[in-house]
């Protein structure tokens, strides 16, 4: 919190909303054909777990995901996600 002290209240609000509905998903060992679209191989297990969990939206600030042009799951920044809620 030292790095972003002004965001503490926003983080707290997010966690209050998210924690009751979070689900822990193990990362499948088998790769998917979609992984090649994500440049950083270290990010690929995250995509694999998201696909296994059948998430609709993956919220991230990671450019390797954002520039992947994947549509399933839909990949959005936090700001883009918040705009959907308006």
mmCIF file with all atom_site columns, C-alpha atoms in Angstrom:
data_model
loop_
_atom_site.group_PDB
_atom_site.id
_atom_site.type_symbol
_atom_site.label_atom_id
_atom_site.label_alt_id
_atom_site.label_comp_id
_atom_site.label_asym_id
_atom_site.label_entity_id
_atom_site.label_seq_id
_atom_site.pdbx_PDB_ins_code
_atom_site.Cartn_x
_atom_site.Cartn_y
_atom_site.Cartn_z
_atom_site.occupancy
_atom_site.B_iso_or_equiv
_atom_site.pdbx_formal_charge
_atom_site.auth_seq_id
_atom_site.auth_comp_id
_atom_site.auth_asym_id
_atom_site.auth_atom_id
_atom_site.pdbx_PDB_model_num
ATOM 1  C CA . UNK A 1 1  ? 0.000   0.000   0.000   1.00 0.00 ? 1  UNK A CA 1
ATOM 2  C CA . UNK A 1 2  ? 3.004   2.295   0.307   1.00 0.00 ? 2  UNK A CA 1
ATOM 3  C CA . UNK A 1 3  ? 3.306   2.460   -3.462  1.00 0.00 ? 3  UNK A CA 1
ATOM 4  C CA . UNK A 1 4  ? -0.342  3.472   -4.060  1.00 0.00 ? 4  UNK A CA 1
ATOM 5  C CA . UNK A 1 5  ? -1.757  4.828   -0.793  1.00 0.00 ? 5  UNK A CA 1
ATOM 6  C CA . UNK A 1 6  ? -4.576  6.702   -2.563  1.00 0.00 ? 6  UNK A CA 1
ATOM 7  C CA . UNK A 1 7  ? -5.964  3.452   -3.937  1.00 0.00 ? 7  UNK A CA 1
ATOM 8  C CA . UNK A 1 8  ? -6.439  1.733   -0.589  1.00 0.00 ? 8  UNK A CA 1
ATOM 9  C CA . UNK A 1 9  ? -10.168 2.511   -0.369  1.00 0.00 ? 9  UNK A CA 1
ATOM 10 C CA . UNK A 1 10 ? -10.736 1.342   -3.956  1.00 0.00 ? 10 UNK A CA 1
ATOM 11 C CA . UNK A 1 11 ? -8.879  -1.895  -3.272  1.00 0.00 ? 11 UNK A CA 1
ATOM 12 C CA . UNK A 1 12 ? -10.876 -2.446  -0.114  1.00 0.00 ? 12 UNK A CA 1
ATOM 13 C CA . UNK A 1 13 ? -14.141 -1.924  -2.015  1.00 0.00 ? 13 UNK A CA 1
ATOM 14 C CA . UNK A 1 14 ? -13.033 -4.321  -4.737  1.00 0.00 ? 14 UNK A CA 1
ATOM 15 C CA . UNK A 1 15 ? -12.056 -7.009  -2.244  1.00 0.00 ? 15 UNK A CA 1
ATOM 16 C CA . UNK A 1 16 ? -15.357 -6.656  -0.380  1.00 0.00 ? 16 UNK A CA 1
ATOM 17 C CA . UNK A 1 17 ? -17.110 -7.368  -3.674  1.00 0.00 ? 17 UNK A CA 1
ATOM 18 C CA . UNK A 1 18 ? -14.755 -10.022 -5.038  1.00 0.00 ? 18 UNK A CA 1
ATOM 19 C CA . UNK A 1 19 ? -13.806 -12.239 -2.099  1.00 0.00 ? 19 UNK A CA 1
ATOM 20 C CA . UNK A 1 20 ? -17.245 -13.817 -1.609  1.00 0.00 ? 20 UNK A CA 1
ATOM 21 C CA . UNK A 1 21 ? -17.359 -14.934 -5.249  1.00 0.00 ? 21 UNK A CA 1
ATOM 22 C CA . UNK A 1 22 ? -13.732 -15.885 -5.915  1.00 0.00 ? 22 UNK A CA 1
ATOM 23 C CA . UNK A 1 23 ? -12.970 -19.456 -6.899  1.00 0.00 ? 23 UNK A CA 1
ATOM 24 C CA . UNK A 1 24 ? -9.520  -21.030 -6.756  1.00 0.00 ? 24 UNK A CA 1
ATOM 25 C CA . UNK A 1 25 ? -8.753  -22.933 -9.957  1.00 0.00 ? 25 UNK A CA 1
ATOM 26 C CA . UNK A 1 26 ? -5.772  -25.192 -10.520 1.00 0.00 ? 26 UNK A CA 1
ATOM 27 C CA . UNK A 1 27 ? -3.774  -24.643 -13.684 1.00 0.00 ? 27 UNK A CA 1
ATOM 28 C CA . UNK A 1 28 ? -4.249  -27.434 -16.210 1.00 0.00 ? 28 UNK A CA 1
ATOM 29 C CA . UNK A 1 29 ? -1.003  -28.957 -17.451 1.00 0.00 ? 29 UNK A CA 1
ATOM 30 C CA . UNK A 1 30 ? -2.238  -29.374 -21.019 1.00 0.00 ? 30 UNK A CA 1
ATOM 31 C CA . UNK A 1 31 ? -1.684  -26.294 -23.158 1.00 0.00 ? 31 UNK A CA 1
ATOM 32 C CA . UNK A 1 32 ? -4.443  -24.782 -25.283 1.00 0.00 ? 32 UNK A CA 1
ATOM 33 C CA . UNK A 1 33 ? -4.259  -23.617 -28.883 1.00 0.00 ? 33 UNK A CA 1
ATOM 34 C CA . UNK A 1 34 ? -5.062  -20.063 -27.769 1.00 0.00 ? 34 UNK A CA 1
ATOM 35 C CA . UNK A 1 35 ? -1.924  -19.694 -25.668 1.00 0.00 ? 35 UNK A CA 1
ATOM 36 C CA . UNK A 1 36 ? 0.238   -18.844 -28.667 1.00 0.00 ? 36 UNK A CA 1
ATOM 37 C CA . UNK A 1 37 ? -1.559  -15.489 -28.883 1.00 0.00 ? 37 UNK A CA 1
ATOM 38 C CA . UNK A 1 38 ? -0.057  -14.455 -25.519 1.00 0.00 ? 38 UNK A CA 1
ATOM 39 C CA . UNK A 1 39 ? 3.571   -13.383 -26.060 1.00 0.00 ? 39 UNK A CA 1
ATOM 40 C CA . UNK A 1 40 ? 4.837   -13.937 -22.516 1.00 0.00 ? 40 UNK A CA 1
ATOM 41 C CA . UNK A 1 41 ? 5.014   -17.666 -21.855 1.00 0.00 ? 41 UNK A CA 1
ATOM 42 C CA . UNK A 1 42 ? 4.833   -16.952 -18.112 1.00 0.00 ? 42 UNK A CA 1
ATOM 43 C CA . UNK A 1 43 ? 1.323   -15.516 -18.644 1.00 0.00 ? 43 UNK A CA 1
ATOM 44 C CA . UNK A 1 44 ? 0.023   -18.549 -20.491 1.00 0.00 ? 44 UNK A CA 1
ATOM 45 C CA . UNK A 1 45 ? -0.847  -20.609 -17.380 1.00 0.00 ? 45 UNK A CA 1
ATOM 46 C CA . UNK A 1 46 ? -3.080  -17.730 -16.250 1.00 0.00 ? 46 UNK A CA 1
ATOM 47 C CA . UNK A 1 47 ? -4.963  -17.911 -19.539 1.00 0.00 ? 47 UNK A CA 1
ATOM 48 C CA . UNK A 1 48 ? -5.150  -21.704 -19.223 1.00 0.00 ? 48 UNK A CA 1
ATOM 49 C CA . UNK A 1 49 ? -6.689  -21.430 -15.746 1.00 0.00 ? 49 UNK A CA 1
ATOM 50 C CA . UNK A 1 50 ? -9.123  -18.750 -16.930 1.00 0.00 ? 50 UNK A CA 1
ATOM 51 C CA . UNK A 1 51 ? -10.277 -20.982 -19.772 1.00 0.00 ? 51 UNK A CA 1
ATOM 52 C CA . UNK A 1 52 ? -10.672 -23.934 -17.399 1.00 0.00 ? 52 UNK A CA 1
ATOM 53 C CA . UNK A 1 53 ? -12.739 -21.780 -15.048 1.00 0.00 ? 53 UNK A CA 1
ATOM 54 C CA . UNK A 1 54 ? -14.859 -20.643 -18.009 1.00 0.00 ? 54 UNK A CA 1
ATOM 55 C CA . UNK A 1 55 ? -14.458 -16.987 -17.074 1.00 0.00 ? 55 UNK A CA 1
ATOM 56 C CA . UNK A 1 56 ? -16.236 -14.441 -19.228 1.00 0.00 ? 56 UNK A CA 1
ATOM 57 C CA . UNK A 1 57 ? -13.806 -11.589 -18.596 1.00 0.00 ? 57 UNK A CA 1
ATOM 58 C CA . UNK A 1 58 ? -10.133 -11.463 -17.634 1.00 0.00 ? 58 UNK A CA 1
ATOM 59 C CA . UNK A 1 59 ? -9.266  -8.087  -16.085 1.00 0.00 ? 59 UNK A CA 1
ATOM 60 C CA . UNK A 1 60 ? -5.619  -7.124  -16.392 1.00 0.00 ? 60 UNK A CA 1
ATOM 61 C CA . UNK A 1 61 ? -3.188  -4.344  -17.126 1.00 0.00 ? 61 UNK A CA 1
ATOM 62 C CA . UNK A 1 62 ? -0.724  -6.750  -18.738 1.00 0.00 ? 62 UNK A CA 1
ATOM 63 C CA . UNK A 1 63 ? 0.011   -5.708  -22.327 1.00 0.00 ? 63 UNK A CA 1
ATOM 64 C CA . UNK A 1 64 ? 0.753   -9.280  -23.389 1.00 0.00 ? 64 UNK A CA 1
ATOM 65 C CA . UNK A 1 65 ? -2.858  -10.172 -22.631 1.00 0.00 ? 65 UNK A CA 1
ATOM 66 C CA . UNK A 1 66 ? -4.347  -6.890  -23.858 1.00 0.00 ? 66 UNK A CA 1
ATOM 67 C CA . UNK A 1 67 ? -2.597  -7.094  -27.219 1.00 0.00 ? 67 UNK A CA 1
ATOM 68 C CA . UNK A 1 68 ? -3.362  -10.789 -27.744 1.00 0.00 ? 68 UNK A CA 1
ATOM 69 C CA . UNK A 1 69 ? -6.661  -10.116 -29.567 1.00 0.00 ? 69 UNK A CA 1
ATOM 70 C CA . UNK A 1 70 ? -8.314  -12.967 -27.672 1.00 0.00 ? 70 UNK A CA 1
ATOM 71 C CA . UNK A 1 71 ? -12.082 -12.725 -27.430 1.00 0.00 ? 71 UNK A CA 1
ATOM 72 C CA . UNK A 1 72 ? -12.728 -15.726 -25.168 1.00 0.00 ? 72 UNK A CA 1
ATOM 73 C CA . UNK A 1 73 ? -12.280 -14.821 -22.468 1.00 0.00 ? 73 UNK A CA 1
ATOM 74 C CA . UNK A 1 74 ? -12.790 -11.146 -23.121 1.00 0.00 ? 74 UNK A CA 1
ATOM 75 C CA . UNK A 1 75 ? -9.678  -9.329  -21.913 1.00 0.00 ? 75 UNK A CA 1
ATOM 76 C CA . UNK A 1 76 ? -10.193 -5.847  -20.473 1.00 0.00 ? 76 UNK A CA 1
ATOM 77 C CA . UNK A 1 77 ? -8.380  -3.298  -18.371 1.00 0.00 ? 77 UNK A CA 1
ATOM 78 C CA . UNK A 1 78 ? -9.987  -2.348  -15.062 1.00 0.00 ? 78 UNK A CA 1
ATOM 79 C CA . UNK A 1 79 ? -11.069 0.977   -16.582 1.00 0.00 ? 79 UNK A CA 1
ATOM 80 C CA . UNK A 1 80 ? -12.729 -0.775  -19.532 1.00 0.00 ? 80 UNK A CA 1
ATOM 81 C CA . UNK A 1 81 ? -14.505 -3.127  -17.153 1.00 0.00 ? 81 UNK A CA 1
ATOM 82 C CA . UNK A 1 82 ? -15.807 -0.255  -15.056 1.00 0.00 ? 82 UNK A CA 1
ATOM 83 C CA . UNK A 1 83 ? -17.173 1.402   -18.208 1.00 0.00 ? 83 UNK A CA 1
ATOM 84 C CA . UNK A 1 84 ? -19.222 -1.738  -18.881 1.00 0.00 ? 84 UNK A CA 1
ATOM 85 C CA . UNK A 1 85 ? -20.881 -1.321  -15.495 1.00 0.00 ? 85 UNK A CA 1
ATOM 86 C CA . UNK A 1 86 ? -22.034 2.249   -16.260 1.00 0.00 ? 86 UNK A CA 1
#
